[in-house]
Short mmCIF file of C-alpha atoms and ligand atoms in Angstrom, two decimals:
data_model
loop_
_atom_site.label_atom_id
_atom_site.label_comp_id
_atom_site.label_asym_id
_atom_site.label_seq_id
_atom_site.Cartn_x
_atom_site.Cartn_y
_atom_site.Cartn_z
CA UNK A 1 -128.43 -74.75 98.74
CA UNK A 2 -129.68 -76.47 101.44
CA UNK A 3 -133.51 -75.49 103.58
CA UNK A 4 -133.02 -75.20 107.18
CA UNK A 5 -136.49 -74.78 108.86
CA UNK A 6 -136.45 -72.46 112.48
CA UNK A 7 -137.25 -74.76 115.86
CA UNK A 8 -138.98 -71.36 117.41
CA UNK A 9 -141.84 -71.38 117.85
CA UNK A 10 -144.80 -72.29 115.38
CA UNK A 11 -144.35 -71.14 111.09
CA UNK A 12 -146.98 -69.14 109.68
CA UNK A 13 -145.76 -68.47 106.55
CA UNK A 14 -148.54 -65.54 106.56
CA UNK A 15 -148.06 -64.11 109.34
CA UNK A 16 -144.59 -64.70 111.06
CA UNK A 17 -142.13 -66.03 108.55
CA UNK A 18 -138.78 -64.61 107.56
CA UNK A 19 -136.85 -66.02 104.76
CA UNK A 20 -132.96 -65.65 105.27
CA UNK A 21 -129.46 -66.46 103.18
CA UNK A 22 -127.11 -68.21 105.79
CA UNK A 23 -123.70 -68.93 105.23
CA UNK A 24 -123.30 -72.65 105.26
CA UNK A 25 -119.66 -73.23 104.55
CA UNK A 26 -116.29 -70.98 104.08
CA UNK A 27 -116.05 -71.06 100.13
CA UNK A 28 -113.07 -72.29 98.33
CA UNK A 29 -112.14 -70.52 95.67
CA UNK A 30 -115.16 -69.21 93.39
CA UNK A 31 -118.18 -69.73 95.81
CA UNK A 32 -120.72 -72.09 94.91
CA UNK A 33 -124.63 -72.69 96.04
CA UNK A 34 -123.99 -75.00 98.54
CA UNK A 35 -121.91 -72.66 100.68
CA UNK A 36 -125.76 -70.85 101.19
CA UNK A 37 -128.52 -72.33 103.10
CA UNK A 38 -132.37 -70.81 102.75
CA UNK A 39 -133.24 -70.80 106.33
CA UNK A 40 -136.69 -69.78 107.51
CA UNK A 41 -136.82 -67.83 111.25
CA UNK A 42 -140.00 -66.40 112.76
CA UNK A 43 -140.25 -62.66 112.38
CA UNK A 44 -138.00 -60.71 115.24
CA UNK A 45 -140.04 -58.15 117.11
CA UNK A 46 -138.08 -54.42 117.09
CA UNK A 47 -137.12 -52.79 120.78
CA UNK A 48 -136.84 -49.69 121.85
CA UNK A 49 -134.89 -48.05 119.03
CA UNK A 50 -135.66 -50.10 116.64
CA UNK A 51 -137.80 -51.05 113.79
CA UNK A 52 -139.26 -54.31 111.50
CA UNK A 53 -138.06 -53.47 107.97
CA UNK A 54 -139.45 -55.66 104.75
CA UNK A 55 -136.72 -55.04 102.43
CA UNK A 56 -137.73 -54.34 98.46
CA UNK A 57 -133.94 -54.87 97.09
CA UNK A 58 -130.96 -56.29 98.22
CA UNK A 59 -127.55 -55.16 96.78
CA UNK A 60 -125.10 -57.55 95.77
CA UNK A 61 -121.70 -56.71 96.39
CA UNK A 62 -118.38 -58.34 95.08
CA UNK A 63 -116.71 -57.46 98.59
CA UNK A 64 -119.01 -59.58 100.00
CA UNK A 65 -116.95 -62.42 98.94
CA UNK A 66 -113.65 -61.54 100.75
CA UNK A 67 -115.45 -60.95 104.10
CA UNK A 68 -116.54 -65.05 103.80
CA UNK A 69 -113.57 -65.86 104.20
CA UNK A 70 -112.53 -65.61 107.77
CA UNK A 71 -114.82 -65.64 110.93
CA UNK A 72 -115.23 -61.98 111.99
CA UNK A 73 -113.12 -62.73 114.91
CA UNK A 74 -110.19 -63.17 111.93
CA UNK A 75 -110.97 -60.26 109.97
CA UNK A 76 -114.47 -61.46 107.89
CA UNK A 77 -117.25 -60.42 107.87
CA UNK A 78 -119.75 -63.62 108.14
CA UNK A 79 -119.66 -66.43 110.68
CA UNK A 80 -120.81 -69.76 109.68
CA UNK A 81 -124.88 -69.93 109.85
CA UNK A 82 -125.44 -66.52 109.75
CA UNK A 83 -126.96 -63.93 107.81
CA UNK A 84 -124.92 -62.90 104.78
CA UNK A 85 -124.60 -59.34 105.68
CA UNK A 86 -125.37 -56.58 102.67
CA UNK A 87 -127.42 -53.31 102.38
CA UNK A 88 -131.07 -53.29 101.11
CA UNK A 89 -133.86 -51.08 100.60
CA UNK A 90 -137.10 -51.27 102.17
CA UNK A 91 -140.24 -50.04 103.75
CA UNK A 92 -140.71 -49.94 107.77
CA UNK A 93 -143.25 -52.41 109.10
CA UNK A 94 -143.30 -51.32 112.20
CA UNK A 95 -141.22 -48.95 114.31
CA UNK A 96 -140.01 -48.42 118.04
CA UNK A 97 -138.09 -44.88 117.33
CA UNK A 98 -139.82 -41.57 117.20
CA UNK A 99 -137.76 -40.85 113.64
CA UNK A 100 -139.00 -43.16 111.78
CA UNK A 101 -142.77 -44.34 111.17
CA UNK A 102 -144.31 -47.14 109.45
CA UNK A 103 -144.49 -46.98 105.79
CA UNK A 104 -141.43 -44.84 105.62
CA UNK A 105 -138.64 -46.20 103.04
CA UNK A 106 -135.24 -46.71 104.54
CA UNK A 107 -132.06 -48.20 103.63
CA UNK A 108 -129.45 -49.83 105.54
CA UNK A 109 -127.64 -52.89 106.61
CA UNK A 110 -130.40 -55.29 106.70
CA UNK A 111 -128.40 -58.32 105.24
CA UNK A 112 -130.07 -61.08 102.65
CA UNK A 113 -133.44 -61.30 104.00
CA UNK A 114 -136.67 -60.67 103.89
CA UNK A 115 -137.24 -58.94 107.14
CA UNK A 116 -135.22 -57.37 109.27
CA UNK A 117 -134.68 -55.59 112.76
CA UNK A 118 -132.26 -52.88 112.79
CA UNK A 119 -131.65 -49.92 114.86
CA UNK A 120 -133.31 -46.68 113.01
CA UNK A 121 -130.36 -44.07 113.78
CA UNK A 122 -128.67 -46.20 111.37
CA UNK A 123 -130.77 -46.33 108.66
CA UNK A 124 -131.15 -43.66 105.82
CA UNK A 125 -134.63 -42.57 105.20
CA UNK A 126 -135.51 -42.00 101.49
CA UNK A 127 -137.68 -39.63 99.50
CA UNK A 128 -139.16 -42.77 96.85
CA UNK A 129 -140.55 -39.59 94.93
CA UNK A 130 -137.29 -37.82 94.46
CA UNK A 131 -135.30 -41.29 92.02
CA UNK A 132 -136.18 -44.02 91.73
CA UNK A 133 -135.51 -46.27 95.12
CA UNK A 134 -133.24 -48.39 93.55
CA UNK A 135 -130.48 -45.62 93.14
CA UNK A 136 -129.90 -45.54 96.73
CA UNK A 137 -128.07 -48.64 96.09
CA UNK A 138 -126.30 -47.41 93.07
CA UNK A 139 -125.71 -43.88 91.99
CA UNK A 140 -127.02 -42.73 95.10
CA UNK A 141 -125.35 -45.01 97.52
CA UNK A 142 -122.31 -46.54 98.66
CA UNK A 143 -121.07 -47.36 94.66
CA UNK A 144 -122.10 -43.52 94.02
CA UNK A 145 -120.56 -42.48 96.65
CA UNK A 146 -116.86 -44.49 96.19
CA UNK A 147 -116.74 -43.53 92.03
CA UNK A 148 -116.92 -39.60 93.62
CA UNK A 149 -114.31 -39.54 96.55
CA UNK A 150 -112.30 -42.36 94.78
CA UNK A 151 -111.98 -40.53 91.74
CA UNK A 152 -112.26 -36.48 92.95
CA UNK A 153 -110.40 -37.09 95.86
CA UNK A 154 -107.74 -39.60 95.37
CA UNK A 155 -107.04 -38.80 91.60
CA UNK A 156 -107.34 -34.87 91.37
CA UNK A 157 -108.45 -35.40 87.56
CA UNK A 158 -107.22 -32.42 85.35
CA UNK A 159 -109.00 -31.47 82.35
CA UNK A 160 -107.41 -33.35 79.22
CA UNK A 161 -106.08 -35.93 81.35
CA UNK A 162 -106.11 -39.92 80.60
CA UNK A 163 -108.05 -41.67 82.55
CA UNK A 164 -108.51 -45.50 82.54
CA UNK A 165 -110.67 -47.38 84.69
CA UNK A 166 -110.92 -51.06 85.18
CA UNK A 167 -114.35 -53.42 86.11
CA UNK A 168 -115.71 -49.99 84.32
CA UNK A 169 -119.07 -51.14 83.75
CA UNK A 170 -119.68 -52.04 86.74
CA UNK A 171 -121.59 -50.48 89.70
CA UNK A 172 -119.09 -47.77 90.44
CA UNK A 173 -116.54 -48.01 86.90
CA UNK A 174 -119.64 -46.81 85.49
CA UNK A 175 -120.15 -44.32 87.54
CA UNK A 176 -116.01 -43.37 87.81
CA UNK A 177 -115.97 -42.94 84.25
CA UNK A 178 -118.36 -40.46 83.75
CA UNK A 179 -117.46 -38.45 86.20
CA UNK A 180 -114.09 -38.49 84.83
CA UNK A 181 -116.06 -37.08 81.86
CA UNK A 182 -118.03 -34.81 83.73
CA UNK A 183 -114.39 -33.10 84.67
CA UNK A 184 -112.80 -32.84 81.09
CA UNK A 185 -111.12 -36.13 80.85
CA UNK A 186 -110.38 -38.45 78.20
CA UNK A 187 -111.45 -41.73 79.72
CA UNK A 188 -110.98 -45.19 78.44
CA UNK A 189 -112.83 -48.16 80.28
CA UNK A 190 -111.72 -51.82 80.63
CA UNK A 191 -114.34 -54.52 80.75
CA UNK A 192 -115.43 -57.90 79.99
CA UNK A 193 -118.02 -59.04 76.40
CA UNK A 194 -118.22 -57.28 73.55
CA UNK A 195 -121.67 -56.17 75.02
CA UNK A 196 -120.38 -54.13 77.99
CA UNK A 197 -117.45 -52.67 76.00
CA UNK A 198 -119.88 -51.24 73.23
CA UNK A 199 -122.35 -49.92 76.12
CA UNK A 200 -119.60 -47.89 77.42
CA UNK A 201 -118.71 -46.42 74.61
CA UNK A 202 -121.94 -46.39 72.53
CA UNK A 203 -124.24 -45.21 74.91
CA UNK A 204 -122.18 -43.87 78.81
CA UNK A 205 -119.62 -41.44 75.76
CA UNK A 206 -116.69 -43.28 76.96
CA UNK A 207 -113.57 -42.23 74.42
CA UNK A 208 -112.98 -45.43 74.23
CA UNK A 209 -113.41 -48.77 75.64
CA UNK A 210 -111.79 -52.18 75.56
CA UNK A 211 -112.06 -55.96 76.57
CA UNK A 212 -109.31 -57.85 78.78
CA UNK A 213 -111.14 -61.09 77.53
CA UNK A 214 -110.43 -61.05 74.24
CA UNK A 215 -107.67 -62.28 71.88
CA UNK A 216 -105.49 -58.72 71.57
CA UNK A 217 -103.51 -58.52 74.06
CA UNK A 218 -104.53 -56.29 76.80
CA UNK A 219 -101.33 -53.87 76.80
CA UNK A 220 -101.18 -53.25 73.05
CA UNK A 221 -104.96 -52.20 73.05
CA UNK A 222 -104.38 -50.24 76.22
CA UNK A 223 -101.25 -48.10 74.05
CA UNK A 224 -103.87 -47.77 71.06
CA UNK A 225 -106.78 -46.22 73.32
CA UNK A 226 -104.05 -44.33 75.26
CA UNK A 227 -101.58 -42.92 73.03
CA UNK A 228 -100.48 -40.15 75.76
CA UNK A 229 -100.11 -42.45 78.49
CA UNK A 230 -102.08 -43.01 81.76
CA UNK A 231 -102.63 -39.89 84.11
CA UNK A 232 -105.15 -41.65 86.39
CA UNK A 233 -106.09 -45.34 87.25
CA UNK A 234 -109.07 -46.18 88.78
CA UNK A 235 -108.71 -49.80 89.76
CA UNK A 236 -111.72 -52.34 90.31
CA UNK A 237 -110.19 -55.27 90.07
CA UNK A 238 -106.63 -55.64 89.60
CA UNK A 239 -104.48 -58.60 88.85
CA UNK A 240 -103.43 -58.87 85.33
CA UNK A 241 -105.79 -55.86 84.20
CA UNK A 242 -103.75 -53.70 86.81
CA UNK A 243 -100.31 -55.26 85.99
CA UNK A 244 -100.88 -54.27 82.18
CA UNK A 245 -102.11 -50.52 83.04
CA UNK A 246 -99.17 -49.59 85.32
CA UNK A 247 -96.93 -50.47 83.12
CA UNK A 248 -98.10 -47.13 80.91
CA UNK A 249 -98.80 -45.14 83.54
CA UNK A 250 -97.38 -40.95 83.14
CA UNK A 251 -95.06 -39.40 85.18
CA UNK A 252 -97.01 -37.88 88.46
CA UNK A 253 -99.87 -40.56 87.51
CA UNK A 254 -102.18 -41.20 90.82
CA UNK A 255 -103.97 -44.69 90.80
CA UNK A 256 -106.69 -45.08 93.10
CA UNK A 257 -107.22 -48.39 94.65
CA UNK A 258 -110.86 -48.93 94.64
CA UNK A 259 -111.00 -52.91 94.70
CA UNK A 260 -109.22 -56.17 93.51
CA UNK A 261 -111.93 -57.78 92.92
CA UNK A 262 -109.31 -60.44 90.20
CA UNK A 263 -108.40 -61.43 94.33
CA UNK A 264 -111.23 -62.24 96.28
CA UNK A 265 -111.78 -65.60 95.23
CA UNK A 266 -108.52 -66.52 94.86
CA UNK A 267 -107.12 -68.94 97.84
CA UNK A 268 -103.22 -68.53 97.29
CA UNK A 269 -102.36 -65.12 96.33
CA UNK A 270 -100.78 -64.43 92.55
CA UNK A 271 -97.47 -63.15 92.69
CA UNK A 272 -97.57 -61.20 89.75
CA UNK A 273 -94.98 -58.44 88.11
CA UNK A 274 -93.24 -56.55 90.58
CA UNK A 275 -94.19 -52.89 89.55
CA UNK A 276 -93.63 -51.02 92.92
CA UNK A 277 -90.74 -49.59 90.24
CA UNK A 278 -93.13 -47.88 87.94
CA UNK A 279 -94.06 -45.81 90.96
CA UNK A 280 -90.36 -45.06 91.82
CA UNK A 281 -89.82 -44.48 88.21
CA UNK A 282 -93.07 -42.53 86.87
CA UNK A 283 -92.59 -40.68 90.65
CA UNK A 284 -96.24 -41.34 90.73
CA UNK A 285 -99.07 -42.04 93.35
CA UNK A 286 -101.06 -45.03 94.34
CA UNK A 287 -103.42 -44.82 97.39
CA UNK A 288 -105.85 -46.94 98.78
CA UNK A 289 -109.27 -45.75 99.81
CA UNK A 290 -112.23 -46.90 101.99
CA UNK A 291 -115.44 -45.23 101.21
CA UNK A 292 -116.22 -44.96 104.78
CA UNK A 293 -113.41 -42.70 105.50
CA UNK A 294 -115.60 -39.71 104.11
CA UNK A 295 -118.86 -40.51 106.29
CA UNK A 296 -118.71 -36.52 106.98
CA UNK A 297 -118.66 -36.00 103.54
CA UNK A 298 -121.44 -37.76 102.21
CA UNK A 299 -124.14 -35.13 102.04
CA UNK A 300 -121.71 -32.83 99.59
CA UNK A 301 -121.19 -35.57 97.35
CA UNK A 302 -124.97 -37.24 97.19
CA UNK A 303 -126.39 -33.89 96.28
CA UNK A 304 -123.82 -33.00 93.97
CA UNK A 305 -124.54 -36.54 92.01
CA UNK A 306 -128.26 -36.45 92.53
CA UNK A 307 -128.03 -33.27 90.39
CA UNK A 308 -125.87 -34.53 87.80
CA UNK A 309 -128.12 -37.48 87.49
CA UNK A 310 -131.23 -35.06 87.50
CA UNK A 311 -129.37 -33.41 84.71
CA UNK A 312 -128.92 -36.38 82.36
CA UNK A 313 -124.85 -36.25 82.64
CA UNK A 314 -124.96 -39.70 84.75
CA UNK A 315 -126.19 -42.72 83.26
CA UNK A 316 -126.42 -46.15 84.97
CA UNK A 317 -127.77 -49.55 84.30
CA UNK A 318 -129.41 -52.21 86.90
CA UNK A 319 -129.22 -56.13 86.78
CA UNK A 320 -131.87 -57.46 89.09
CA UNK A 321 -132.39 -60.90 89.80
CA UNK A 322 -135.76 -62.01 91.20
CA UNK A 323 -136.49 -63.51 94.76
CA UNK A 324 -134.20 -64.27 97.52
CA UNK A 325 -133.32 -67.70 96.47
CA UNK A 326 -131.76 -66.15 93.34
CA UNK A 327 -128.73 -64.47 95.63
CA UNK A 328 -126.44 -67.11 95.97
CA UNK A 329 -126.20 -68.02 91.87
CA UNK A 330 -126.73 -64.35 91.73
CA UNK A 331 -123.79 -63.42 93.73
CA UNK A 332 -121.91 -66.36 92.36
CA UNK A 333 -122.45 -64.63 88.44
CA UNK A 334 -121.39 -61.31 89.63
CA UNK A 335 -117.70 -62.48 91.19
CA UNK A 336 -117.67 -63.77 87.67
CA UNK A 337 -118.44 -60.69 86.07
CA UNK A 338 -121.46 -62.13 84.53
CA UNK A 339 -123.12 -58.66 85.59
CA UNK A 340 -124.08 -55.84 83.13
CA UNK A 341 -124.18 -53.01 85.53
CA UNK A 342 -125.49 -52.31 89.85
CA UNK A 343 -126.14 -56.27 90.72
CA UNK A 344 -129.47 -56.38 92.75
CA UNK A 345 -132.08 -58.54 93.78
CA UNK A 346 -135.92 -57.64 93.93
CA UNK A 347 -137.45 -59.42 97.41
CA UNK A 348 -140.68 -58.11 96.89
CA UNK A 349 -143.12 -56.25 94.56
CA UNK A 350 -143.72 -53.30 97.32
CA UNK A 351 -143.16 -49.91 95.64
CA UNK A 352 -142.99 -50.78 92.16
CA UNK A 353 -143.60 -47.93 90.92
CA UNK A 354 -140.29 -46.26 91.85
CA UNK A 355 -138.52 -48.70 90.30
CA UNK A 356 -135.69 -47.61 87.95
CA UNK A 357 -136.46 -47.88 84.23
CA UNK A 358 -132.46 -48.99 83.46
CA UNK A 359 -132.44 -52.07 84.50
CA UNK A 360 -131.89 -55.31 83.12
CA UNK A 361 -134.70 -57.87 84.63
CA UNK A 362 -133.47 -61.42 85.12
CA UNK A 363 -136.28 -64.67 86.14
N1 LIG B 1 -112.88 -48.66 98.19
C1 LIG B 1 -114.10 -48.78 98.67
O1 LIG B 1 -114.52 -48.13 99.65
C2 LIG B 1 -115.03 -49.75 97.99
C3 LIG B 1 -116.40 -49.75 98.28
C4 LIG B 1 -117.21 -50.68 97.62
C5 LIG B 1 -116.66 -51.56 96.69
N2 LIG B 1 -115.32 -51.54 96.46
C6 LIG B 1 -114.71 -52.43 95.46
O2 LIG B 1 -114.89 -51.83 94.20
C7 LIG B 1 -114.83 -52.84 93.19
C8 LIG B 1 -116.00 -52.68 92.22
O3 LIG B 1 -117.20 -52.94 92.91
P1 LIG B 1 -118.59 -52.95 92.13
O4 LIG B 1 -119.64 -53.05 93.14
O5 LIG B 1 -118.60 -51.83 91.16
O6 LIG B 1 -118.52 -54.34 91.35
P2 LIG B 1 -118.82 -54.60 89.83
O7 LIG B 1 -117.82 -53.81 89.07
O8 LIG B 1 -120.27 -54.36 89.59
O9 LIG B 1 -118.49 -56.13 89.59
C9 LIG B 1 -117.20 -56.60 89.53
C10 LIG B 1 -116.64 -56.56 88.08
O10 LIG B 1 -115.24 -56.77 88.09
C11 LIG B 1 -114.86 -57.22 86.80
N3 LIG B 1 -113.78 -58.21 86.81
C12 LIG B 1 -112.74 -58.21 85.97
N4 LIG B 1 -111.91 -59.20 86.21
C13 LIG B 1 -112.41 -59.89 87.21
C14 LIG B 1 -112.01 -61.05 87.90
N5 LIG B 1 -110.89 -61.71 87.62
N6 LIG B 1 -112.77 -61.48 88.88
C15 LIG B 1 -113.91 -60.84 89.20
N7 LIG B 1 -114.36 -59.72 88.58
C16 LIG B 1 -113.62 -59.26 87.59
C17 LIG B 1 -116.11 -57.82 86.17
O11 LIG B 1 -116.45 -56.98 85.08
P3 LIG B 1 -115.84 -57.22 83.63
O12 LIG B 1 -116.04 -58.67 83.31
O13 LIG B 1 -116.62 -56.32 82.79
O14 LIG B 1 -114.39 -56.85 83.70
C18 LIG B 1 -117.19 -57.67 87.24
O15 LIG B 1 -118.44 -57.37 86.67
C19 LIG B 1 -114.85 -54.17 93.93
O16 LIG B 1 -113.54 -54.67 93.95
C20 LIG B 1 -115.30 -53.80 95.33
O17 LIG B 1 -114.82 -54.68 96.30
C21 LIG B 1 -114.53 -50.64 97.07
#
C-alpha cells in the first residue's frame, strides 16, 4: 500500500489530519495491498446539517469486494482514489444539526477513515450504555438485521425443521443459526477450520456443524448431519457449498439468498451444476433478499434481537484488527475466510469501555 500525502493546505498531524483507505487500483481476482493507498487529507469542516465524526470501529464487509469492481457509474460502489466506503461507529466531534451534539455516539456510513463528515439525519445515534458499541455493527446492525428478515421472512422456519446455513460462523451465519434455534429448528452450519466448526457446535448449540475444507466430501457429511433432508437454506456464500446443499434440499424447501460471497473475487464466473431442476423438482423456493428492502421494519426486528441478546439466547464473537492501516490485509483475510466471527477494525481507543468482551483481538 502506497502513502499519498494531501496538497491542501498545511499537515498538522495534531490538529488537522485525517487518515483515509483509497482505492488505488480495480483488484483482480483476490484483492491484494497494493490495490489500497493510505492517503492523509486535512480534516473537512461539517455544514449546515452536518457533523465531524471520529470513528471508534470500522466494519469490514465481504460485499465490499464486489462493489470494487466497477466504477459506480457501472454498478460499483468505489471509484478509483476514493474512500473505500463501509459503516463505522463513532463519537461526534463537532456538529451543525440540532439532533445531534458533540460527544454523542453515532453510526453510519462514514467509510475507512478516521474522520468523517456526514449528514446527521443519516446517522443512527446509540445508547453506548445499553451493549456494548460494537454490536451496532454486528448483532445490532446491518448483519443482525439480514440473519432476522433473511431467515424469518424469506424462510418461514417451522418448528422441527432442517435448517442449514452456509459461511455460518460468520457475521450473520452466526447470527441465522441461532435464530433458527431460537424458533425450534434443527440447524446444521457449514464453515471453514476445525476451530469454527467446533465453536458452532460446542459453544453457539448448533445440532451439528461441518467443514467444506476438509477431506469428506461435502455432500456425504451434509446427508449424515441431515438425515431428513433440507427444509431451509440460508446461503452466505454459494458456489460449490450451495451446489452440494441443493442437491438435498425437501420438497417445499425455501433457500434464502443472503450472499455468494465463493463469487466476489472471482473474474470469470463458474458455471457450475445446473440445479434450477431441484427447484422444479423439490417444487421449492429460492428468493433473493436485500436487507434494505425492510428499512420500515428495522425498529421491530432490533428490539426483538436486543432482547434475545439481553436474554443470553444470542451469542456472537468479534475479530478486530488494530489501526487503519490493518484494513486492507484485514479485508484481504476476511474474503478468505480467515475471520472467526463480525470482522472489525478498532481506529481509536475512544470509549473503551463499551467494548464487547467476545472478541478476538488481533496486533
Ligand atoms: N442480503 C443482504 O442484504 C446482505 C447484507 C449484508 C451482507 N450480505 C452477504 O452475506 C454474506 C455473509 O456476510 P458476512 O458479513 O456474514 O460475512 P462473513 O460470513 O463474516 O465472511 C464471509 C465467510 O464466507 C465463508 N466462505 C466460504 N467459502 C468462501 C469462499 N470461497 N470465498 C469467500 N468466503 C467464503 C468464509 O467462512 P468459512 O471459511 O467459515 O466458510 C468467510 O468467513 C456475504 O456474502 C455478504 O455479501 C448480504
Amino acid at each position: 500500500m502506497s502513502i499519498l500525502r494531501g496538497e491542501e493546505g498545511p499537515l498538522n498531524p495534531m490538529t488537522s489530519l485525517n487518515r483515509q483507505i483509497t482505492l488505488a487500483s480495480r483488484p483482480v481476482g483476490l484483492p491484494k495491498v497494493s490495490d489500497f493507498q493510505l492517503a492523509y487529507t486535512v480534516l473537512p469542516l461539517p455544514a449546515a446539517g452536518q457533523m465531524l465524526v471520529r470513528s471508534v470501529y470500522l466494519s469490514l464487509d465481504p460485499h465490499m469486494r464486489d462493489g470494487m469492481s466497477a466504477e459506480p457509474s457501472s454498478g460499483g460502489s468505489v471509484a478509483i482514489g476514493e474512500v473505500m466506503p463501509g459503516r463505522a461507529v463513532g463519537v461526534v466531534v463537532e456538529s451543525n444539526d440540532a439532533s445531534i451534539r458533540a460527544g454523542d455516539t453515532v453510526e453510519g456510513m462514514f467509510g475507512w477513515q478516521e474522520f468523517a463528515v456526514a449528514r446527521a439525519v443519516d446517522a443512527r445515534k446509540l445508547d453506548p450504555e445499553a451493549a456494548p458499541i460494537t454490536t451496532a455493527l454486528g448483532v445490532l446492525g446491518m448483519p443482525g438485521l439480514t440473519a432476522y428478515f433473511g431467515l424469518l421472512d424469506v424462510c418461514n422456519p417451522q418448528p422441527g425443521e432442517t435448517v442449514v446455513v452456509s459461511g455460518a460462523a460468520g457475521a450473520i451465519g452466526m447470527l441465522a443459526g441461532q435464530i433458527a434455534k431460537i424458533k425450534g429448528c434443527r440447524v446444521v452450519g457449514v464453515s471453514g477450520p476445525d476451530t469454527k466448526v467446533a465453536w458452532l457446535r460446542d459453544e453457539l448449540g448448533f445440532d451439528a456443524a461441518i467443514t467444506h475444507t476438509g477431506a469428506t466430501e461435502l455432500g456425504d457429511q451434509l446427508r449424515e448431519a441431515c438425515p431428513a433432508g433440507i427444509d431451509i437454506f440460508f446461503d452466505n456464500v454459494g458456489g460449490a457449498i450451495g451446489d452440494a446443499v441443493i442437491r438435498l434440499i425437501n420438497v417445499r424447501a425455501r433457500i434464502a439468498v443472503c450472499g455468494q460471497s465463493a463469487r466476489y473475487d472471482l473474474n470469470t464466473p463458474e458455471v457450475g451444476p445446473r440445479w434450477l431442476i431441484q427447484l422444479f423438482v423439490k417444487q421449492a423456493r429460492a428468493e433473493g433478499f436485500l436487507v434494505s428492502s425492510y428499512l420500515d421494519r428495522f425498529p421491530e426486528a432490533r428490539q426483538q434481537l436486543a432482547t434475545w441478546l439481553k436474554a443470553g439466547r444470542l451469542k456472537y464473537r468479534e475479530d478486530v484488527a488494530q489501526g487503519l492501516e490493518s484494513a486492507p490485509q484485514a479485508f484481504i483475510e476476511l474474503l478468505q475466510g480467515r475471520n472467526e466471527g463480525k470482522r472489525l477494525v478498532q481506529l481509536s481507543d475512544l470509549l473503551a469501555g463499551s467494548a464487547s468482551s467476545s472478541r478476538n483481538a488481533r496486533g
